[in-house]
Amino acid sequence: MPEYLVGRRKFIALTLASCLSMRSWDVIAAEQEHGALLQILTVISTHQDFFKHLGRVYAKDAQSALVKFIDEFGLVNRFPSVEEFRFLLQERIQNDFLRGDVLSVGGWVLSPTEVLFCGALLAQAHRSH
Amino acid sequence: MFFDALKGELPESLSVDVCIIGAGVAGITIAKQLKNEGLRIALVESGGLQLNPDVQDLYNGENIGLPYDPLDACRLRFFGGTSNHWGGWTRPMDRVDFEKREWIPWSGWPITLDDVAPYYEQAQNLVEVDGTPYDAEFFSPESSTNYLVDRANIETKIFKLSPPTRFLKSYKVDFNDAHSVVVLLNSNVVDFVLSESGKTVQAAQIKTLAGKNTAVTATHFVLACGGIENARILLNCRKANKSGLGNDDDLVGRFFSDHDGILSGNAVLGQRLLKSTFYQLHVPEIVRKAGLNTRIVPAFTLAEKILREKSLPNFNTYVLPVPDNAKAKGSLSIYPDIEGLVNFVEGTPLHPAGSRRFFQLVTAFENTPNPNSRVMLGDKRDALGLLRCKLNWQRSDNDEILARRLTMEFSRQFALAGLGRVNIDKDNIWPQKSLEIGRHHMGTTRMSSSPKHGVVDKNCRVHTTNNLFVAGSSVFASYGFAQPTLTIIALALRLSSHIKQQVSRA
């Protein structure tokens, strides 16, 4: 069996378990049914293979990835527009690459912010399921 | 004037001012330069005016190192030399290529780009590319197509394509009626006659495949037989010194190198970049700039300050479209998602289904000079009685270190510039498995300021002699990434000026 499948099972179990405790996020998300963040988080949420690979990086800590992402972007208190969010994201990613702060995920050279973003998407996708 | 030894036209003896051995790109360039300077020239060529299997067989040899082309297949032995099958890519070396850099052991020339630069424009004329600069800035502002990308630390390098010029077809005519130049065809230099001191070459001994012999005496001799053969001829001259002519310090034949290429990664490009026609223009799709006859090819590199800061070799990276079926392997299967991410972050729309394009990055970089990579003499003899070549091509361990470092840094800078994301197959990036080498034979009579570190001095004179010069890429001390032909010609032009000055003084 390929290594990533083992990791994925473990990851899914962890993710499901951890997402059950995300009460505050559920409430916020429900209140913002048509919020920009939900739109953002669903933009590429259909790409399960992508999550599978990128999620491996956060397999042990998908919940904290989401919490950290939301916290660092100040999304709990303020849901920006998609464009504002994109600007924040771009700025963070630029700074990551500028500092030389990069991660290799399946060979892809990405910024930690990108991976964090994808980890958050991953957690959100599984929470939705 | 042409004299074909196999037609019985070999003179019993010949005395000239300059004897040039080898009628390839370097030898023909020097002969053309000197033929109207009041000098008597002999241009001695092993082959005739077309490929002769018996002559070509003299190139046969043994490969005992890394896999390499058969030695009689990667070069041509008749008038015009290897220009008769070259690809035509030209580019000058960069300033950094001449410099000693601590992270590239043995790097550095005893001359700088300033010493060679004055000859590049004339070299461009000889290979029939326009005399405009190779600077991306020259092409960018006036271009109607946006094929240059200079963002952040990513820069564009320009290559120009010669038709390609075949020196036989283009320049034989220069010698048909040139009374100052005697071209000896099917004439092989098999040894040099040295003065009693062993420092002055008095004559080149010539032998034909039919067994005839003669000698050419001259005041100046230029060995211009190619990156492998220059070393082999010197090593075979063992009368005065058993280790070979100019080989007192066991350096002749060492530092053999070719230009390596690696499949450095795969890239997903942002929509913004895909709109640029840059990516439609790479091999085999080549642009022809409006108003100029020269075709150019652009490629990526990093700013020189980054090469220095990050201790990287000089390099360039081509971006090549690949068929969609190449995307479905391993981690590359997620590339559509990376593409989605890139476009989301960049604020550009996702590609319509089925329209995605996937790109392969091919990087050519300068290899680290390796003294253990060398041209040696084998045990077998050729039809002239000379020991055949034994090639032991070895990469430096430093090559892998630098290749991995530059690939990672390029990927980071590529993303930082907002051009896309790169996937590195780190397990397979080294050693290279399938990418072709350049068939650029370099370094075997390297230029140095001291005989302890090289074979020829800054004027291409063999350190241990007064009047034997070497022309061609065998004198390259470090190699850059550019195809060597233009620099071979520029150095040959420079050597011509030097010899002319020397003769004038005499």
XYZ file of C-alpha atoms in Angstrom:
635
model
C 0.000 0.000 0.000
C 1.394 3.418 -0.861
C 2.689 5.368 2.068
C 0.335 8.282 1.571
C -2.757 6.121 2.008
C -1.682 5.126 5.481
C -1.013 8.759 6.258
C -4.345 9.775 4.857
C -6.346 7.347 7.001
C -4.571 8.550 10.048
C -5.084 12.081 8.934
C -8.809 11.681 8.328
C -9.305 10.124 11.716
C -7.437 12.922 13.389
C -9.178 15.573 11.382
C -12.669 14.291 12.081
C -11.907 13.989 15.753
C -10.410 17.405 15.999
C -13.064 19.175 13.975
C -15.793 17.969 16.313
C -14.462 20.321 18.912
C -14.491 23.385 16.744
C -17.601 24.896 18.160
C -16.610 28.495 17.800
C -15.736 28.053 14.184
C -19.059 26.318 13.476
C -20.948 29.153 15.038
C -19.067 31.786 13.129
C -19.386 29.918 9.887
C -23.108 29.459 10.391
C -23.569 33.120 11.143
C -21.715 34.007 8.010
C -23.522 31.638 5.737
C -22.802 33.764 2.736
C -19.552 35.133 4.086
C -16.546 35.720 1.963
C -14.419 33.267 3.895
C -16.703 30.412 3.066
C -16.463 31.376 -0.565
C -12.737 31.455 -0.281
C -12.566 28.142 1.464
C -14.663 26.475 -1.162
C -12.837 27.898 -4.153
C -10.635 24.922 -4.588
C -12.217 22.574 -2.109
C -13.114 20.092 -4.804
C -9.517 19.137 -5.308
C -9.331 16.175 -2.993
C -5.976 14.951 -4.310
C -4.500 18.299 -3.509
C -5.733 18.098 0.057
C -4.471 14.582 0.316
C -0.959 15.617 -0.456
C -0.807 18.940 1.259
C -2.733 17.600 4.220
C 0.037 15.155 4.963
C 2.069 18.055 6.234
C -0.609 18.821 8.786
C -1.881 15.299 9.265
C -1.235 15.401 12.954
C -2.630 18.823 13.539
C -5.293 19.786 11.064
C -7.401 21.539 13.651
C -4.634 23.704 14.899
C -3.772 24.522 11.303
C -7.225 25.923 10.803
C -7.270 27.703 14.131
C -3.838 29.152 13.525
C -4.800 30.266 10.046
C -7.953 31.979 11.241
C -6.157 33.511 14.169
C -3.211 34.796 12.208
C -5.416 36.402 9.616
C -7.718 37.888 12.174
C -10.651 36.154 10.548
C -12.533 35.437 13.759
C -13.346 39.069 14.328
C -13.320 40.342 10.804
C -14.287 38.585 7.624
C -12.609 40.478 4.818
C -13.715 40.587 1.260
C -12.222 38.040 -1.095
C -9.957 40.693 -2.548
C -8.818 41.886 0.846
C -8.213 38.333 1.916
C -6.254 37.660 -1.248
C -4.132 40.720 -0.635
C -3.330 39.535 2.887
C -2.548 36.097 1.572
C -0.299 37.414 -1.176
C 1.573 39.602 1.263
C 2.171 36.749 3.644
C 3.270 34.400 0.888
C 5.627 37.014 -0.545
C 7.186 37.522 2.858
C 7.619 33.782 3.295
C 9.458 33.435 0.004
C 11.444 36.577 0.679
C 12.696 35.165 3.978
C 13.493 31.862 2.316
C 10.866 30.206 4.467
C 9.714 27.406 2.192
C 8.284 23.914 2.502
C 8.502 21.041 0.075
C 5.215 19.180 -0.275
C 5.315 16.317 -2.712
C 8.167 18.137 -4.390
C 6.277 21.419 -4.715
C 8.188 24.324 -3.306
C 5.570 26.291 -1.390
C 5.420 28.913 1.304
C 4.286 27.848 4.796
C 1.368 30.235 4.466
C 0.222 28.436 1.358
C 0.444 25.111 3.086
C -1.310 26.523 6.118
C -4.038 27.816 3.869
C -4.374 24.435 2.265
C -4.369 22.753 5.641
C -7.203 25.021 6.654
C -9.064 24.187 3.484
C -8.506 20.551 4.240
C -9.903 20.827 7.722
C -12.843 22.829 6.447
C -13.559 20.288 3.743
C -13.637 17.446 6.215
C -15.660 19.478 8.689
C -18.201 20.115 5.956
C -18.392 16.422 5.233
C 45.753 27.573 -52.053
C 44.723 24.014 -51.320
C 47.065 21.044 -51.484
C 45.662 17.582 -50.907
C 48.252 15.154 -49.589
C 46.222 12.154 -50.659
C 46.439 13.431 -54.229
C 50.207 13.566 -54.048
C 50.262 17.317 -53.477
C 52.206 17.242 -50.222
C 55.262 19.560 -50.438
C 58.577 18.084 -49.325
C 58.940 20.870 -46.841
C 57.276 24.140 -46.066
C 58.456 27.213 -44.201
C 55.949 29.795 -43.031
C 55.453 32.407 -40.347
C 52.474 30.804 -38.710
C 51.522 27.142 -38.803
C 47.931 26.545 -37.767
C 47.062 22.944 -37.010
C 43.405 22.186 -37.464
C 40.967 23.823 -39.880
C 37.969 24.007 -37.616
C 36.242 27.092 -36.277
C 39.292 28.370 -34.380
C 41.892 27.514 -37.011
C 39.955 28.964 -39.916
C 39.200 32.117 -37.930
C 42.889 32.690 -37.223
C 43.911 31.940 -40.815
C 41.285 34.381 -42.104
C 42.539 37.072 -39.754
C 46.187 36.686 -40.617
C 46.026 36.023 -44.324
C 46.085 39.693 -45.299
C 48.708 40.748 -42.790
C 51.745 40.023 -44.931
C 52.348 36.719 -43.195
C 52.852 33.310 -44.730
C 50.394 30.877 -43.247
C 50.094 27.103 -43.301
C 46.718 25.696 -42.352
C 47.160 21.986 -41.736
C 44.029 19.870 -41.755
C 43.807 16.163 -41.025
C 40.784 15.668 -43.259
C 39.803 16.713 -46.722
C 36.791 18.609 -47.968
C 34.319 15.940 -46.963
C 33.910 13.209 -44.413
C 36.283 10.304 -44.970
C 35.667 7.277 -42.705
C 39.377 6.428 -42.619
C 40.223 9.919 -41.414
C 37.274 10.051 -39.037
C 38.493 6.797 -37.515
C 41.500 8.679 -36.166
C 39.053 10.124 -33.627
C 38.124 6.712 -32.302
C 38.930 6.196 -28.674
C 37.861 4.667 -25.428
C 35.407 5.976 -22.839
C 36.190 4.753 -19.341
C 34.299 7.346 -17.326
C 30.700 8.467 -17.331
C 28.671 7.433 -20.360
C 29.623 9.600 -23.291
C 29.167 9.754 -27.031
C 31.529 7.630 -29.113
C 34.564 9.847 -29.612
C 34.376 9.569 -33.398
C 30.722 10.621 -33.406
C 30.706 13.847 -31.398
C 33.150 15.763 -33.617
C 34.030 15.985 -37.292
C 37.484 15.691 -38.833
C 37.521 17.561 -42.130
C 37.810 21.166 -43.313
C 35.387 23.212 -41.216
C 35.623 20.743 -38.355
C 32.710 20.322 -36.028
C 31.050 23.462 -37.414
C 29.874 21.099 -40.131
C 27.292 19.680 -37.734
C 26.914 22.221 -34.925
C 23.511 23.439 -33.804
C 24.179 27.148 -34.157
C 23.472 28.363 -30.611
C 25.529 31.382 -29.645
C 25.989 33.481 -26.576
C 28.997 35.254 -25.038
C 30.217 34.189 -21.649
C 29.163 36.356 -18.723
C 31.474 38.430 -16.579
C 31.030 36.086 -13.654
C 32.202 33.151 -15.787
C 35.742 34.504 -15.789
C 35.898 35.121 -12.056
C 37.291 32.959 -9.327
C 34.476 31.989 -6.978
C 35.171 30.235 -3.703
C 32.165 27.953 -4.060
C 33.421 26.655 -7.402
C 36.881 25.179 -6.848
C 39.347 25.755 -9.688
C 37.117 28.434 -11.199
C 38.490 31.622 -12.699
C 40.495 32.723 -15.695
C 43.643 34.868 -15.712
C 41.732 37.242 -18.011
C 38.376 38.976 -17.643
C 35.403 39.507 -19.865
C 36.916 42.877 -20.801
C 39.789 41.065 -22.515
C 37.436 39.045 -24.721
C 34.469 41.382 -25.150
C 36.037 43.495 -27.936
C 36.091 40.411 -30.150
C 32.568 39.156 -29.654
C 30.934 41.427 -32.224
C 33.292 40.274 -34.960
C 32.723 36.712 -33.822
C 28.992 37.264 -34.244
C 29.580 38.366 -37.811
C 31.554 35.222 -38.545
C 28.672 33.022 -37.463
C 26.173 35.258 -39.227
C 24.208 36.563 -36.297
C 23.499 40.260 -36.046
C 25.843 42.398 -34.032
C 23.271 43.582 -31.540
C 23.756 42.929 -27.820
C 22.644 39.766 -26.121
C 20.954 41.897 -23.459
C 17.314 41.247 -22.815
C 16.842 44.986 -22.382
C 17.757 45.518 -26.013
C 14.925 43.333 -27.216
C 12.314 44.167 -24.636
C 11.289 47.803 -25.136
C 10.891 47.734 -28.882
C 9.450 44.291 -29.122
C 5.881 43.951 -30.142
C 5.613 40.681 -28.291
C 6.055 40.328 -24.594
C 8.520 37.503 -24.528
C 10.866 38.766 -21.873
C 10.205 38.381 -18.201
C 12.286 40.320 -15.723
C 10.665 40.297 -12.325
C 12.272 40.501 -8.921
C 15.478 38.485 -9.219
C 14.408 36.510 -12.269
C 16.158 37.679 -15.414
C 16.069 36.742 -19.054
C 19.101 35.597 -20.999
C 19.174 35.744 -24.779
C 20.646 33.192 -27.130
C 21.046 33.892 -30.832
C 20.937 31.211 -33.454
C 23.410 31.077 -36.280
C 21.925 29.700 -39.558
C 24.175 27.677 -38.514
C 27.299 28.730 -40.330
C 29.210 25.815 -41.826
C 32.804 26.960 -42.016
C 33.544 24.683 -44.976
C 30.739 26.101 -47.049
C 31.150 29.696 -45.912
C 34.892 30.153 -45.711
C 36.640 27.701 -47.997
C 36.331 30.327 -50.687
C 38.534 32.661 -48.665
C 41.469 30.360 -49.235
C 40.945 29.266 -52.827
C 43.136 32.012 -54.234
C 44.868 33.220 -51.099
C 48.545 33.017 -51.977
C 49.559 33.811 -48.429
C 47.848 30.709 -47.095
C 48.787 27.134 -47.889
C 46.038 24.752 -46.849
C 47.346 21.229 -46.497
C 44.515 18.724 -46.591
C 44.730 15.129 -45.386
C 47.838 16.096 -43.477
C 48.218 15.039 -39.854
C 50.535 16.604 -37.332
C 52.039 13.704 -35.413
C 54.852 15.399 -33.517
C 56.737 18.624 -32.944
C 60.458 19.187 -33.391
C 61.796 21.174 -30.466
C 64.919 23.280 -30.089
C 67.734 22.029 -27.895
C 66.319 23.910 -24.941
C 63.011 22.202 -25.495
C 61.225 25.541 -25.296
C 60.886 26.463 -28.939
C 58.893 24.502 -31.482
C 60.857 24.479 -34.715
C 58.704 22.288 -36.902
C 55.520 20.298 -37.040
C 55.990 16.795 -38.371
C 53.277 15.750 -40.763
C 52.229 12.297 -41.824
C 49.518 11.131 -44.192
C 47.422 7.995 -44.122
C 49.311 6.967 -47.259
C 52.535 6.994 -45.256
C 54.063 10.189 -46.678
C 55.911 12.569 -44.383
C 56.865 16.206 -44.408
C 57.530 19.034 -41.999
C 56.360 22.595 -41.642
C 58.754 25.046 -40.021
C 57.392 28.265 -38.598
C 58.022 30.941 -36.015
C 54.589 30.496 -34.469
C 52.489 27.368 -34.124
C 48.825 27.232 -33.201
C 47.216 23.994 -32.133
C 43.506 24.214 -32.980
C 42.205 20.666 -33.153
C 39.402 20.700 -30.608
C 38.978 20.158 -26.889
C 39.935 16.496 -26.901
C 42.417 16.326 -29.748
C 44.533 19.287 -28.594
C 45.355 17.373 -25.421
C 45.861 14.088 -27.238
C 48.382 15.598 -29.651
C 50.365 17.211 -26.817
C 50.325 13.980 -24.833
C 51.550 12.046 -27.868
C 54.592 14.348 -28.276
C 56.843 12.417 -25.939
C 60.317 12.682 -27.413
C 61.503 15.447 -25.134
C 59.311 14.664 -22.184
C 57.708 11.275 -21.668
C 54.667 12.899 -20.110
C 54.054 14.951 -23.241
C 54.644 18.439 -24.531
C 53.636 21.174 -22.090
C 52.823 18.571 -19.510
C 55.574 19.076 -16.959
C 52.984 19.449 -14.213
C 50.697 16.661 -15.403
C 47.901 19.051 -16.325
C 47.441 18.381 -20.050
C 44.167 16.538 -20.510
C 42.870 17.218 -17.024
C 39.764 19.299 -16.268
C 37.849 17.867 -19.213
C 34.252 19.004 -19.015
C 31.057 19.220 -20.960
C 27.995 21.306 -20.265
C 25.544 19.429 -18.114
C 21.838 19.770 -18.340
C 19.330 18.645 -15.773
C 15.594 18.266 -15.692
C 15.386 20.676 -12.831
C 11.683 20.531 -12.215
C 8.195 21.043 -13.459
C 6.325 24.265 -13.225
C 2.826 25.526 -12.949
C 2.551 29.033 -14.283
C 0.187 31.746 -13.252
C -2.286 32.905 -15.841
C -0.523 36.236 -16.000
C 2.647 34.554 -17.174
C 0.871 32.240 -19.540
C -0.456 35.273 -21.387
C 3.105 36.166 -22.243
C 4.205 34.785 -25.540
C 7.523 33.960 -23.873
C 6.362 30.463 -23.341
C 5.342 29.925 -26.879
C 8.764 30.755 -28.097
C 11.066 28.126 -26.796
C 12.570 25.256 -28.672
C 11.451 24.261 -31.178
C 9.278 27.338 -31.480
C 11.764 30.097 -32.015
C 11.143 33.757 -32.557
C 12.432 35.957 -35.265
C 12.553 39.497 -34.039
C 11.049 42.016 -36.356
C 13.702 43.912 -38.269
C 16.496 41.489 -37.491
C 17.450 38.367 -39.315
C 18.695 36.594 -36.252
C 16.493 34.170 -34.436
C 16.689 34.411 -30.664
C 15.764 32.151 -27.784
C 15.155 33.573 -24.309
C 15.650 31.657 -21.083
C 15.489 32.360 -17.364
C 18.329 32.922 -14.965
C 18.826 34.655 -11.629
C 20.314 38.073 -11.034
C 24.075 38.023 -10.631
C 23.814 39.351 -7.071
C 21.745 36.276 -6.163
C 24.311 33.952 -7.750
C 26.912 35.540 -5.497
C 24.824 35.779 -2.342
C 23.682 32.181 -2.563
C 26.968 30.764 -3.912
C 25.409 29.408 -7.078
C 26.921 28.463 -10.425
C 25.955 30.418 -13.504
C 23.019 28.800 -15.278
C 19.984 29.244 -17.444
C 16.618 27.539 -17.389
C 14.405 26.862 -20.362
C 10.671 26.492 -19.900
C 9.369 23.849 -22.213
C 5.736 22.887 -22.740
C 5.230 19.167 -22.306
C 2.376 16.944 -23.394
C -0.488 16.537 -20.940
C 0.198 12.853 -20.516
C 3.411 13.735 -18.729
C 1.509 15.238 -15.843
C -0.096 12.108 -14.482
C 2.836 10.706 -12.611
C 3.406 10.758 -8.873
C 3.096 14.081 -7.172
C 2.643 15.777 -10.509
C -0.900 14.455 -10.554
C -1.856 17.265 -8.201
C -0.575 19.963 -10.485
C -4.051 21.185 -11.458
C -4.606 21.940 -7.797
C -1.351 23.801 -7.455
C -2.352 25.680 -10.558
C -5.636 26.496 -8.881
C -3.838 27.725 -5.816
C -1.445 29.874 -7.823
C -4.244 31.477 -9.740
C -6.327 32.012 -6.636
C -3.436 33.728 -4.900
C -2.603 35.760 -7.990
C -6.230 36.713 -8.451
C -6.408 35.303 -11.943
C -9.171 33.012 -13.169
C -8.773 29.285 -13.234
C -8.040 27.748 -16.574
C -11.013 26.444 -18.462
C -11.246 22.690 -18.174
C -8.853 20.941 -20.510
C -6.824 24.017 -21.271
C -4.182 23.678 -18.610
C -0.634 23.654 -19.679
C 2.175 22.009 -17.881
C 5.810 22.982 -18.216
C 9.128 21.326 -17.773
C 12.180 23.192 -16.585
C 15.483 22.283 -18.167
C 18.554 23.839 -16.640
C 22.027 24.099 -18.096
C 24.652 25.129 -15.598
C 28.389 25.506 -15.390
C 30.115 22.430 -14.127
C 32.832 22.644 -11.522
C 36.276 22.040 -13.029
C 37.450 18.596 -11.991
C 41.136 17.663 -12.287
C 40.221 13.984 -12.222
C 38.119 14.288 -15.359
C 40.635 13.849 -18.078
C 41.747 12.988 -21.563
C 44.486 10.386 -21.448
C 46.258 8.134 -23.886
C 45.042 4.588 -24.315
C 47.019 1.505 -25.258
C 45.850 1.200 -28.844
C 47.355 3.087 -31.743
C 45.650 4.705 -34.699
C 46.645 4.350 -38.355
C 49.279 7.050 -37.916
C 50.894 5.263 -34.998
C 49.634 7.715 -32.369
C 48.128 6.411 -29.148
C 44.386 6.732 -29.215
C 42.401 8.803 -26.754
C 41.116 7.398 -23.504
C 38.471 9.662 -22.022
C 37.592 9.526 -18.351
C 34.817 12.036 -17.920
C 33.903 12.568 -14.275
C 31.724 15.185 -12.690
C 32.859 16.959 -9.565
C 30.997 16.068 -6.364
C 30.365 19.789 -6.165
C 28.082 19.610 -9.210
C 25.351 17.795 -7.336
C 25.561 20.161 -4.373
C 25.316 23.203 -6.627
C 22.599 21.704 -8.820
C 20.365 21.037 -5.835
C 21.072 24.443 -4.333
C 20.368 26.366 -7.498
C 17.195 24.408 -8.204
C 15.774 25.209 -4.798
C 16.788 28.863 -5.023
C 15.372 29.208 -8.518
C 12.095 27.702 -7.319
C 11.937 30.176 -4.464
C 12.715 33.145 -6.688
C 10.257 31.932 -9.320
C 7.493 31.947 -6.734
C 8.661 35.214 -5.221
C 8.422 36.828 -8.634
C 4.834 35.629 -8.840
C 5.493 33.505 -11.900
C 4.203 30.211 -10.556
C 5.337 27.249 -8.502
C 7.964 24.625 -9.159
C 7.969 20.931 -8.394
C 11.377 19.394 -7.761
C 11.818 15.674 -8.031
C 14.629 15.725 -5.519
C 15.237 11.990 -5.675
C 15.840 12.049 -9.386
C 17.346 15.434 -10.013
C 20.767 13.910 -9.615
C 22.448 12.095 -11.208
C 21.023 13.056 -14.552
C 19.517 10.166 -16.381
C 18.350 11.199 -19.753
C 19.153 14.748 -20.620
C 21.641 15.236 -23.389
C 25.002 16.812 -22.834
C 26.251 19.648 -24.995
C 29.123 17.827 -26.685
C 31.228 20.818 -25.736
C 34.729 19.573 -25.042
C 36.452 22.010 -22.713
C 39.231 22.544 -20.237
C 41.964 20.089 -21.267
C 44.647 22.753 -21.832
C 43.238 25.264 -19.391
C 44.388 28.863 -19.204
C 46.167 29.926 -16.039
C 48.558 32.554 -14.779
C 50.865 29.883 -13.411
C 52.124 26.664 -15.039
C 51.257 24.957 -11.768
C 47.570 25.477 -12.434
C 47.167 25.235 -16.168
C 48.713 24.574 -19.562
C 48.519 27.897 -21.406
C 49.039 31.474 -20.288
C 46.673 34.398 -20.744
C 47.765 34.702 -24.384
C 47.049 31.023 -25.026
C 50.767 30.191 -25.212
C 51.797 26.838 -23.771
C 53.593 27.799 -20.568
C 56.634 25.637 -21.240
C 57.200 26.857 -24.793
C 58.018 30.153 -26.474
C 55.953 29.812 -29.590
C 53.290 27.126 -29.344
C 49.757 28.449 -28.868
C 46.482 26.651 -28.310
C 43.128 27.783 -29.712
C 39.706 26.417 -28.913
C 37.635 25.510 -25.906
C 40.420 23.380 -24.449
C 41.783 26.643 -22.980
C 38.579 27.377 -21.043
C 39.503 27.604 -17.364
C 35.901 27.525 -16.239
C 33.000 26.944 -18.473
C 29.954 29.124 -17.911
C 26.744 27.798 -19.394
C 26.864 29.409 -22.832
C 27.591 27.288 -25.861
C 31.333 27.680 -26.476
C 31.509 28.477 -30.203
C 31.240 32.262 -29.946
C 33.896 32.409 -27.238
C 36.134 30.041 -29.199
C 35.981 32.474 -32.114
C 36.459 35.546 -29.909
C 39.522 33.982 -28.305
C 40.828 33.000 -31.743
C 40.462 36.592 -32.911
C 42.266 37.760 -29.799
C 45.048 35.236 -30.401
C 45.332 36.434 -33.999
C 45.905 39.981 -32.765
C 48.501 38.776 -30.309
C 50.430 36.811 -32.934
C 50.262 39.721 -35.342
C 51.722 41.996 -32.689
C 54.453 39.507 -31.876
C 55.443 39.115 -35.513
C 55.425 42.889 -36.011
C 57.761 43.362 -33.074
C 60.068 40.656 -34.384
